[in-house]
mmCIF file of N, CA, C and O in Angstrom:
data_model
loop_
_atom_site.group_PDB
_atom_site.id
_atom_site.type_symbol
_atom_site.label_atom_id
_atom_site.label_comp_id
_atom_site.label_asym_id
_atom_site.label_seq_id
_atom_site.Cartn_x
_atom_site.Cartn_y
_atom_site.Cartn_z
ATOM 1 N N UNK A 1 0.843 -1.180 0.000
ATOM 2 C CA UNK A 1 0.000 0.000 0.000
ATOM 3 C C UNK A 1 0.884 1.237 0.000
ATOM 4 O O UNK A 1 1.911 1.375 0.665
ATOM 5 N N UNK A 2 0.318 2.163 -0.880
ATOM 6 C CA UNK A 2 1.502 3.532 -0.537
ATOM 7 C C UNK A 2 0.276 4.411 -0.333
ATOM 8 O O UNK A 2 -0.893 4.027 -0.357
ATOM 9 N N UNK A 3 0.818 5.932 -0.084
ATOM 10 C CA UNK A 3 -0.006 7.006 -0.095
ATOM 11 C C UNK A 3 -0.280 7.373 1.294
ATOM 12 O O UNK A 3 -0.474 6.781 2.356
ATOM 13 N N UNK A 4 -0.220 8.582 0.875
ATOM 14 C CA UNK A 4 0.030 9.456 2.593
ATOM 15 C C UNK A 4 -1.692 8.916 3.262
ATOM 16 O O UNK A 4 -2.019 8.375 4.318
ATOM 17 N N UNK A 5 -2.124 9.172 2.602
ATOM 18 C CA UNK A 5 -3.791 8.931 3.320
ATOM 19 C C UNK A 5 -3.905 7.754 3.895
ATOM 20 O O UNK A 5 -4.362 7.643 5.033
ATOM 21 N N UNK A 6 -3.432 6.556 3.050
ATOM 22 C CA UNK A 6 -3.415 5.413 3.566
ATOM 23 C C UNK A 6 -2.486 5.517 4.287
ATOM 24 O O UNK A 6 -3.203 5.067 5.180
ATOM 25 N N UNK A 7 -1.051 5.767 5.049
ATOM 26 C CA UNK A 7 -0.386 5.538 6.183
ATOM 27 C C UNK A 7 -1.221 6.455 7.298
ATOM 28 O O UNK A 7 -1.590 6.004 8.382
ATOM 29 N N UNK A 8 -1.436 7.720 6.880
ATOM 30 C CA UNK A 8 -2.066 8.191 8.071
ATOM 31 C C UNK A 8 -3.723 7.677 8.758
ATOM 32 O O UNK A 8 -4.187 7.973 9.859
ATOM 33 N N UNK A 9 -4.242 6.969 7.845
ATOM 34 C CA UNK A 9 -5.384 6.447 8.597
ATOM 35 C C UNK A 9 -4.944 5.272 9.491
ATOM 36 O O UNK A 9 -5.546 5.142 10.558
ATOM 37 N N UNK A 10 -3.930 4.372 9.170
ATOM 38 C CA UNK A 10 -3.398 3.226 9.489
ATOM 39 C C UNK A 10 -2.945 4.061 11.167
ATOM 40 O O UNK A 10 -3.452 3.756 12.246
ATOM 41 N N UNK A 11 -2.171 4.843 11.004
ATOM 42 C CA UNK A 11 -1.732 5.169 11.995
ATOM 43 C C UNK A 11 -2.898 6.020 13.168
ATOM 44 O O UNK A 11 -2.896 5.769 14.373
ATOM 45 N N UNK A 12 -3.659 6.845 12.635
ATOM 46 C CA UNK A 12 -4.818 6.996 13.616
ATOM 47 C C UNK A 12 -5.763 5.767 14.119
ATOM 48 O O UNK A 12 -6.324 5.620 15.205
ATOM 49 N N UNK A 13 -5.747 4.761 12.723
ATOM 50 C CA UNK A 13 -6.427 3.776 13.266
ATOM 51 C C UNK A 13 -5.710 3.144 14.715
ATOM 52 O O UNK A 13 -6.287 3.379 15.776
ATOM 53 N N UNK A 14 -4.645 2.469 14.716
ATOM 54 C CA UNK A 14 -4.194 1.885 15.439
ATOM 55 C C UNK A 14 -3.508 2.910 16.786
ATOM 56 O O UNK A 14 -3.077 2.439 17.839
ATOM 57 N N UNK A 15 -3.532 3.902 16.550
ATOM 58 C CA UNK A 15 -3.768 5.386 17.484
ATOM 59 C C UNK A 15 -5.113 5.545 18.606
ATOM 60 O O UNK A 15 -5.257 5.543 19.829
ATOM 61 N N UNK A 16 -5.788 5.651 17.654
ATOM 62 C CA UNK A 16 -7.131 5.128 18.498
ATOM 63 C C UNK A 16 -7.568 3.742 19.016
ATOM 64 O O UNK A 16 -8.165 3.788 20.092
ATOM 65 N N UNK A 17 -7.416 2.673 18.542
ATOM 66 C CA UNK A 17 -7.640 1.438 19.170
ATOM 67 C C UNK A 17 -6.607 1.573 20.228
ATOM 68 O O UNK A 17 -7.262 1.261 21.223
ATOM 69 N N UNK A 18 -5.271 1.869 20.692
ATOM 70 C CA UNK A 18 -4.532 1.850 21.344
ATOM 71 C C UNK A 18 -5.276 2.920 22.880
ATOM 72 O O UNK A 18 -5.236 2.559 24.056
ATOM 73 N N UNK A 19 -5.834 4.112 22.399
ATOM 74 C CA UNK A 19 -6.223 4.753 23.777
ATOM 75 C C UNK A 19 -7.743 3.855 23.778
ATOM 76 O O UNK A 19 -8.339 3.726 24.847
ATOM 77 N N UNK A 20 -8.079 3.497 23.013
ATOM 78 C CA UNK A 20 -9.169 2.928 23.856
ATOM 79 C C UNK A 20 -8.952 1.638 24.223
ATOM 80 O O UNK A 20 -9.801 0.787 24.487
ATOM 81 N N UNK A 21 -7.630 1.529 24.226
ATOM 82 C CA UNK A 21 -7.163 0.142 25.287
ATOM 83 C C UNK A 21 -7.242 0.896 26.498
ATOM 84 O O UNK A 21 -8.072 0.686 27.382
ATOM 85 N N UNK A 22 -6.388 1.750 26.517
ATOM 86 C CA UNK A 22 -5.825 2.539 27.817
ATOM 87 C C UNK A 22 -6.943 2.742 28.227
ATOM 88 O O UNK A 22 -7.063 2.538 29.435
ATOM 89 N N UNK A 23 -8.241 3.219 27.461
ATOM 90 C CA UNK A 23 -9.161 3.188 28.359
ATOM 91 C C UNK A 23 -9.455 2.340 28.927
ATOM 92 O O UNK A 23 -9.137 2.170 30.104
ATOM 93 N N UNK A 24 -10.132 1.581 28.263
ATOM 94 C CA UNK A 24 -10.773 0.548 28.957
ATOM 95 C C UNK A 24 -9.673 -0.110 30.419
ATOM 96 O O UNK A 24 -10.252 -0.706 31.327
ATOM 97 N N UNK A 25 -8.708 0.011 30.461
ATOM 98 C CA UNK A 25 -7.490 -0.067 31.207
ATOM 99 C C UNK A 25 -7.805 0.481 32.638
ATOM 100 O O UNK A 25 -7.832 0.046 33.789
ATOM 101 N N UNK A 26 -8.025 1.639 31.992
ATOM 102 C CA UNK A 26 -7.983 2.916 33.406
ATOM 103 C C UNK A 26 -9.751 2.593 33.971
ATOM 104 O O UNK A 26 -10.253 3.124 34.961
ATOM 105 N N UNK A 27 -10.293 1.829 33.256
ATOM 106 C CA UNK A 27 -12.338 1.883 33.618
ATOM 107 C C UNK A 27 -12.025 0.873 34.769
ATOM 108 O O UNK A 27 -12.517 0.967 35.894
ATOM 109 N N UNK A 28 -11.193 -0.059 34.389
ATOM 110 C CA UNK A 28 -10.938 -1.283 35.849
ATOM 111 C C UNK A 28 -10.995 -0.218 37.013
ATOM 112 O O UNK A 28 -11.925 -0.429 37.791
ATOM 113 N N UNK A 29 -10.251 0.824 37.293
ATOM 114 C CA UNK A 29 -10.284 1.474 38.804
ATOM 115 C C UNK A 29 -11.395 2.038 38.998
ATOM 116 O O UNK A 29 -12.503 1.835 38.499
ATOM 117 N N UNK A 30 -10.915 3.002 40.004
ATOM 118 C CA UNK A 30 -12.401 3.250 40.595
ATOM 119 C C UNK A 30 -12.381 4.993 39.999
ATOM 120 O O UNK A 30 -13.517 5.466 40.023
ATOM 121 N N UNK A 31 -11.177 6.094 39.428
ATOM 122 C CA UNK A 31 -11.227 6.701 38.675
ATOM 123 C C UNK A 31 -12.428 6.842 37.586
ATOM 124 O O UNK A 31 -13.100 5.922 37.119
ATOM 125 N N UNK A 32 -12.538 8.462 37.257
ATOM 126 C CA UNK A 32 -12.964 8.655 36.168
ATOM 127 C C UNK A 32 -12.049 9.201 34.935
ATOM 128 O O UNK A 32 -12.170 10.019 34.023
ATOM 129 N N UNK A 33 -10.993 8.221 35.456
ATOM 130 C CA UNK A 33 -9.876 8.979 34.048
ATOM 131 C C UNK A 33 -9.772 8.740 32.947
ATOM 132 O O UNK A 33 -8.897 9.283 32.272
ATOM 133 N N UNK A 34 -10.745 7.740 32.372
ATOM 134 C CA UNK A 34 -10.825 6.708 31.293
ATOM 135 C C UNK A 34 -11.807 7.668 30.537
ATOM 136 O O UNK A 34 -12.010 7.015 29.513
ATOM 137 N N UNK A 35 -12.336 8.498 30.449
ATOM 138 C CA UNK A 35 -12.934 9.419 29.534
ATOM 139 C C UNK A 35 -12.517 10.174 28.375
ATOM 140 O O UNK A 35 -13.066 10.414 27.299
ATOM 141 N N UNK A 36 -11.568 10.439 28.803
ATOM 142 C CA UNK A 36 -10.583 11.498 27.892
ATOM 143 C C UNK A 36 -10.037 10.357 26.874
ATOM 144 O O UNK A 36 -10.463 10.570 25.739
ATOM 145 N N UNK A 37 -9.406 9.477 26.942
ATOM 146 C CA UNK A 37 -8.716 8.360 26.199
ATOM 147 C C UNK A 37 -9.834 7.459 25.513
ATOM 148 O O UNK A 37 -9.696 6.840 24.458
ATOM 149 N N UNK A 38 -10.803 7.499 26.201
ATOM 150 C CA UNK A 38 -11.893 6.688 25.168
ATOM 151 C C UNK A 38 -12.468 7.293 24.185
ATOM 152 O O UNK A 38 -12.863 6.739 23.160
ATOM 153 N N UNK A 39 -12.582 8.990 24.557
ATOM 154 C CA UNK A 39 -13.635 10.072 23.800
ATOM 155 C C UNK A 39 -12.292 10.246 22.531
ATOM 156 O O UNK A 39 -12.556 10.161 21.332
ATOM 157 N N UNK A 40 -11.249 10.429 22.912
ATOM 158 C CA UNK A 40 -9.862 10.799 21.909
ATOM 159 C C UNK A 40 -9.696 9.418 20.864
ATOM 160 O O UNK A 40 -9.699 9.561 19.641
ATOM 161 N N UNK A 41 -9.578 8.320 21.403
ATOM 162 C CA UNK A 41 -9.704 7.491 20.900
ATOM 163 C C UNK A 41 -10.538 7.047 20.017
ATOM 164 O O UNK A 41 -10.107 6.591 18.958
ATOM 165 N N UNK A 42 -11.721 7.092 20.256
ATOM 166 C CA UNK A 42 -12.920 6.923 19.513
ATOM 167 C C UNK A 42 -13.105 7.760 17.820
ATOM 168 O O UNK A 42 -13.305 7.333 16.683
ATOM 169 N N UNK A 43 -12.901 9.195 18.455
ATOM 170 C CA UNK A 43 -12.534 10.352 17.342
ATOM 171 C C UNK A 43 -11.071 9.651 16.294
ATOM 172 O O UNK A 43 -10.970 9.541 15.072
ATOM 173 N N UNK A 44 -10.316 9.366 17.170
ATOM 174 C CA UNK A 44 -9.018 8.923 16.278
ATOM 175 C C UNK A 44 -9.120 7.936 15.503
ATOM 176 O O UNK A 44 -8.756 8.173 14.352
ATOM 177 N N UNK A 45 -9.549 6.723 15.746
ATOM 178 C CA UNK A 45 -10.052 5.373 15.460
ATOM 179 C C UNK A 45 -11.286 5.562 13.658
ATOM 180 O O UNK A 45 -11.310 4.931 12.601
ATOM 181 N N UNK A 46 -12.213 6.938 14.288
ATOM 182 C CA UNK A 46 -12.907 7.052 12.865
ATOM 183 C C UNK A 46 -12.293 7.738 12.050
ATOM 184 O O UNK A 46 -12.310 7.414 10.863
ATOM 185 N N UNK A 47 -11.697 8.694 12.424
ATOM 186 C CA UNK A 47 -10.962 9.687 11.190
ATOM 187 C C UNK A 47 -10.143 8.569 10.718
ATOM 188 O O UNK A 47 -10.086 8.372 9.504
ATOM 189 N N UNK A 48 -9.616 7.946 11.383
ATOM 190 C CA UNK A 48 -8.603 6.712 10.604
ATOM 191 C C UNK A 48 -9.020 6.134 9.794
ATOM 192 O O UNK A 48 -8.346 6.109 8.765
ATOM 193 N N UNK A 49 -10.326 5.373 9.812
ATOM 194 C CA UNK A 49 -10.945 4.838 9.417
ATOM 195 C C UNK A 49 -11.667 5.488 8.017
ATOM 196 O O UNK A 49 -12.006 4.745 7.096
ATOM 197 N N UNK A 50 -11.896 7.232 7.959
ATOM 198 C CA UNK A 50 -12.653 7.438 7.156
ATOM 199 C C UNK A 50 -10.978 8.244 5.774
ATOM 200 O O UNK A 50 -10.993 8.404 4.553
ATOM 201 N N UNK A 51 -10.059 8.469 6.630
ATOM 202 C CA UNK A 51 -8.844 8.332 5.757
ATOM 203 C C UNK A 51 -8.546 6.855 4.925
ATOM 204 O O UNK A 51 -8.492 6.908 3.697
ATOM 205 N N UNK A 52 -8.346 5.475 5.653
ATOM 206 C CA UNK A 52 -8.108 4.421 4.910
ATOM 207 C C UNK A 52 -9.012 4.771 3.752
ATOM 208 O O UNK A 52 -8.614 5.447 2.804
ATOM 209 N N UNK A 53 -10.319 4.262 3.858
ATOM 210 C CA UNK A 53 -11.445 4.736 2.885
ATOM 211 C C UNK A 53 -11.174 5.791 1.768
ATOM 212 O O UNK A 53 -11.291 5.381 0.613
ATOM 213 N N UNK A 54 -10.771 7.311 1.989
ATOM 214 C CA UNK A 54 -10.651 7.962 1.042
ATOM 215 C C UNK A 54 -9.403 7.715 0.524
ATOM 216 O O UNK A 54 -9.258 8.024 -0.659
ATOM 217 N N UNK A 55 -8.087 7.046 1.332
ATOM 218 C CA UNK A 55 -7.233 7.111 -0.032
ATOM 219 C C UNK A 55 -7.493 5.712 -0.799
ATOM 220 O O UNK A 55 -6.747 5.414 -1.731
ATOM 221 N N UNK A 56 -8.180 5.150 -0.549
ATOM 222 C CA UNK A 56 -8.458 3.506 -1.634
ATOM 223 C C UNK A 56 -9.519 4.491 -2.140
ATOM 224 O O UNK A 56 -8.800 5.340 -2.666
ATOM 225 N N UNK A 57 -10.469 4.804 -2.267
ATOM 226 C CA UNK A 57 -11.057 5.516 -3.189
ATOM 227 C C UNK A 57 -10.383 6.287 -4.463
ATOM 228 O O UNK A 57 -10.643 6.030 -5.638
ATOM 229 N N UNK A 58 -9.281 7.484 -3.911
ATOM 230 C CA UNK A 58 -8.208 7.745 -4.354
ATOM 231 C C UNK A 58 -7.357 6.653 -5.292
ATOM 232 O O UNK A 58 -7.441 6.604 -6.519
ATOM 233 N N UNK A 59 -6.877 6.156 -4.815
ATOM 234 C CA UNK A 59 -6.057 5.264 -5.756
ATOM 235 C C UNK A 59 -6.880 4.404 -6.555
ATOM 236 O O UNK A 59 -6.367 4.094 -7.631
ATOM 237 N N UNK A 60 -7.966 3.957 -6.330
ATOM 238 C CA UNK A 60 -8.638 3.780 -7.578
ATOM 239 C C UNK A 60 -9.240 4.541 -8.607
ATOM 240 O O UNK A 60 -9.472 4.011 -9.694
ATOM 241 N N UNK A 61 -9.496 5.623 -8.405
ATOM 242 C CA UNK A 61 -9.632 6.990 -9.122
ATOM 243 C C UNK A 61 -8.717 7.073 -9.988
ATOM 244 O O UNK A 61 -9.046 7.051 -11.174
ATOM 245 N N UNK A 62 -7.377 7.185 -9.632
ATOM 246 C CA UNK A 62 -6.354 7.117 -10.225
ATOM 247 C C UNK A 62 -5.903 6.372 -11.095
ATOM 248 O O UNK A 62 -5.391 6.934 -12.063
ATOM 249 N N UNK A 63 -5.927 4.990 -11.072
ATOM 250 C CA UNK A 63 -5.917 3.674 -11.630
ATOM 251 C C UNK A 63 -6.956 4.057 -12.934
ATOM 252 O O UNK A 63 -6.533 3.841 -14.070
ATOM 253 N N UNK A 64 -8.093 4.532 -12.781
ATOM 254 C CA UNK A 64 -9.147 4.578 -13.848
ATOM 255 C C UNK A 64 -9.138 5.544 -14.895
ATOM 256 O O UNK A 64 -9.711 5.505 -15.983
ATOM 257 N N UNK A 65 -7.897 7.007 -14.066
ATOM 258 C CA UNK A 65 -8.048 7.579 -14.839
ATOM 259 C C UNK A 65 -6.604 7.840 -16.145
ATOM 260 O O UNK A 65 -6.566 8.311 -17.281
ATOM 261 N N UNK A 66 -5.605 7.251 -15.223
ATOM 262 C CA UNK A 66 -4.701 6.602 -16.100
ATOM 263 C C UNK A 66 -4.767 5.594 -17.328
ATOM 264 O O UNK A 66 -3.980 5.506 -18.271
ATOM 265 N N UNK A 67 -5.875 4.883 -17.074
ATOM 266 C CA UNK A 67 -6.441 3.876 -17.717
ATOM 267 C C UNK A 67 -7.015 4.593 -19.135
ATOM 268 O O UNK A 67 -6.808 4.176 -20.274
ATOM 269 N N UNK A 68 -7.586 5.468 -18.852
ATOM 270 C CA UNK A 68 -8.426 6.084 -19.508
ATOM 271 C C UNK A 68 -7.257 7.260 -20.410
ATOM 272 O O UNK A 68 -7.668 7.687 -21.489
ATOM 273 N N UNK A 69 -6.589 7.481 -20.178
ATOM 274 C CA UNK A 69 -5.507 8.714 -20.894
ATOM 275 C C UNK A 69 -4.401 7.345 -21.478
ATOM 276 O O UNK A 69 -3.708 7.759 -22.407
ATOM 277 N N UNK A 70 -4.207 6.334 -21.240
ATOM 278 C CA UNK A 70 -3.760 5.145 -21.876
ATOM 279 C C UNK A 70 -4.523 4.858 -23.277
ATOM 280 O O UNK A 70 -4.067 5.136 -24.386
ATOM 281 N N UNK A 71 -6.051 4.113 -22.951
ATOM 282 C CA UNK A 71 -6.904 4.045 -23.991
ATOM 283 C C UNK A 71 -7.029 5.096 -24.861
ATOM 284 O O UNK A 71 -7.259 4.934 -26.059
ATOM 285 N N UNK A 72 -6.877 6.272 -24.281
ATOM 286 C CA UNK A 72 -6.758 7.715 -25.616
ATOM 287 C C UNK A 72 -5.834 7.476 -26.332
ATOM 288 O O UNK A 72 -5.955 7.153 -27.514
ATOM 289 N N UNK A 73 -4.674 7.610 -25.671
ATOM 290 C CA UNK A 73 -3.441 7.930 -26.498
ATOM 291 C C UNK A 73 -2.956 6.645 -27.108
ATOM 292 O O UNK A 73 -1.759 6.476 -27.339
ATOM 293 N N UNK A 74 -3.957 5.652 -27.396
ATOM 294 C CA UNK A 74 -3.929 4.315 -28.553
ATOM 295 C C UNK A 74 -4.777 4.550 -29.244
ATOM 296 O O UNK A 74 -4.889 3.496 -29.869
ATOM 297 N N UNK A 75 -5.887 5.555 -29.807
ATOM 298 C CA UNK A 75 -6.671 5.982 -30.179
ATOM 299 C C UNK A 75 -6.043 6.869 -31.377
ATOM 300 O O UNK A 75 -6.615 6.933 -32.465
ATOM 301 N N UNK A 76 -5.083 7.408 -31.168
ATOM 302 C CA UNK A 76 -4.361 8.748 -32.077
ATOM 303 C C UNK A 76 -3.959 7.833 -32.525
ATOM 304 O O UNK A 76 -3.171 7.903 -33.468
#
């Protein structure tokens, strides 16, 4: 996989699954400190998620439209 979109969702993804370990971590005590890391997490985890998504969208975009300026220029 290349492309900045795709490393940076990868990395929020697993950014966010990681604090909402910590959360769930910190929910065992008797604290309310597990809020902040679940609410951050949660946010991190989808933007990740909605980055993976747009750069495979992206790179298939790309793929199609290369494709397509290929098929032209066998056309001339």
């Amino acid at each position: 996989m290349s492309g900045k979109y795709l490393f940076r969702g990868i990395g929020l993804l697993l950014f966010g699954i990681a604090l909402n370990l910590l959360g769930y971590y910190l929910m065992e005590g008797d604290g309310f400190e597990y809020g902040w890391a679940m609410l951050i997490g949660t946010i991190a985890f989808g933007i990740g998620f909605i980055l993976i998504v747009y750069g495979l969208i992206r790179k298939i975009d790309r793929k199609s439209i290369l494709e397509g300026r290929a098929a032209g220029n066998k056309k001339r």
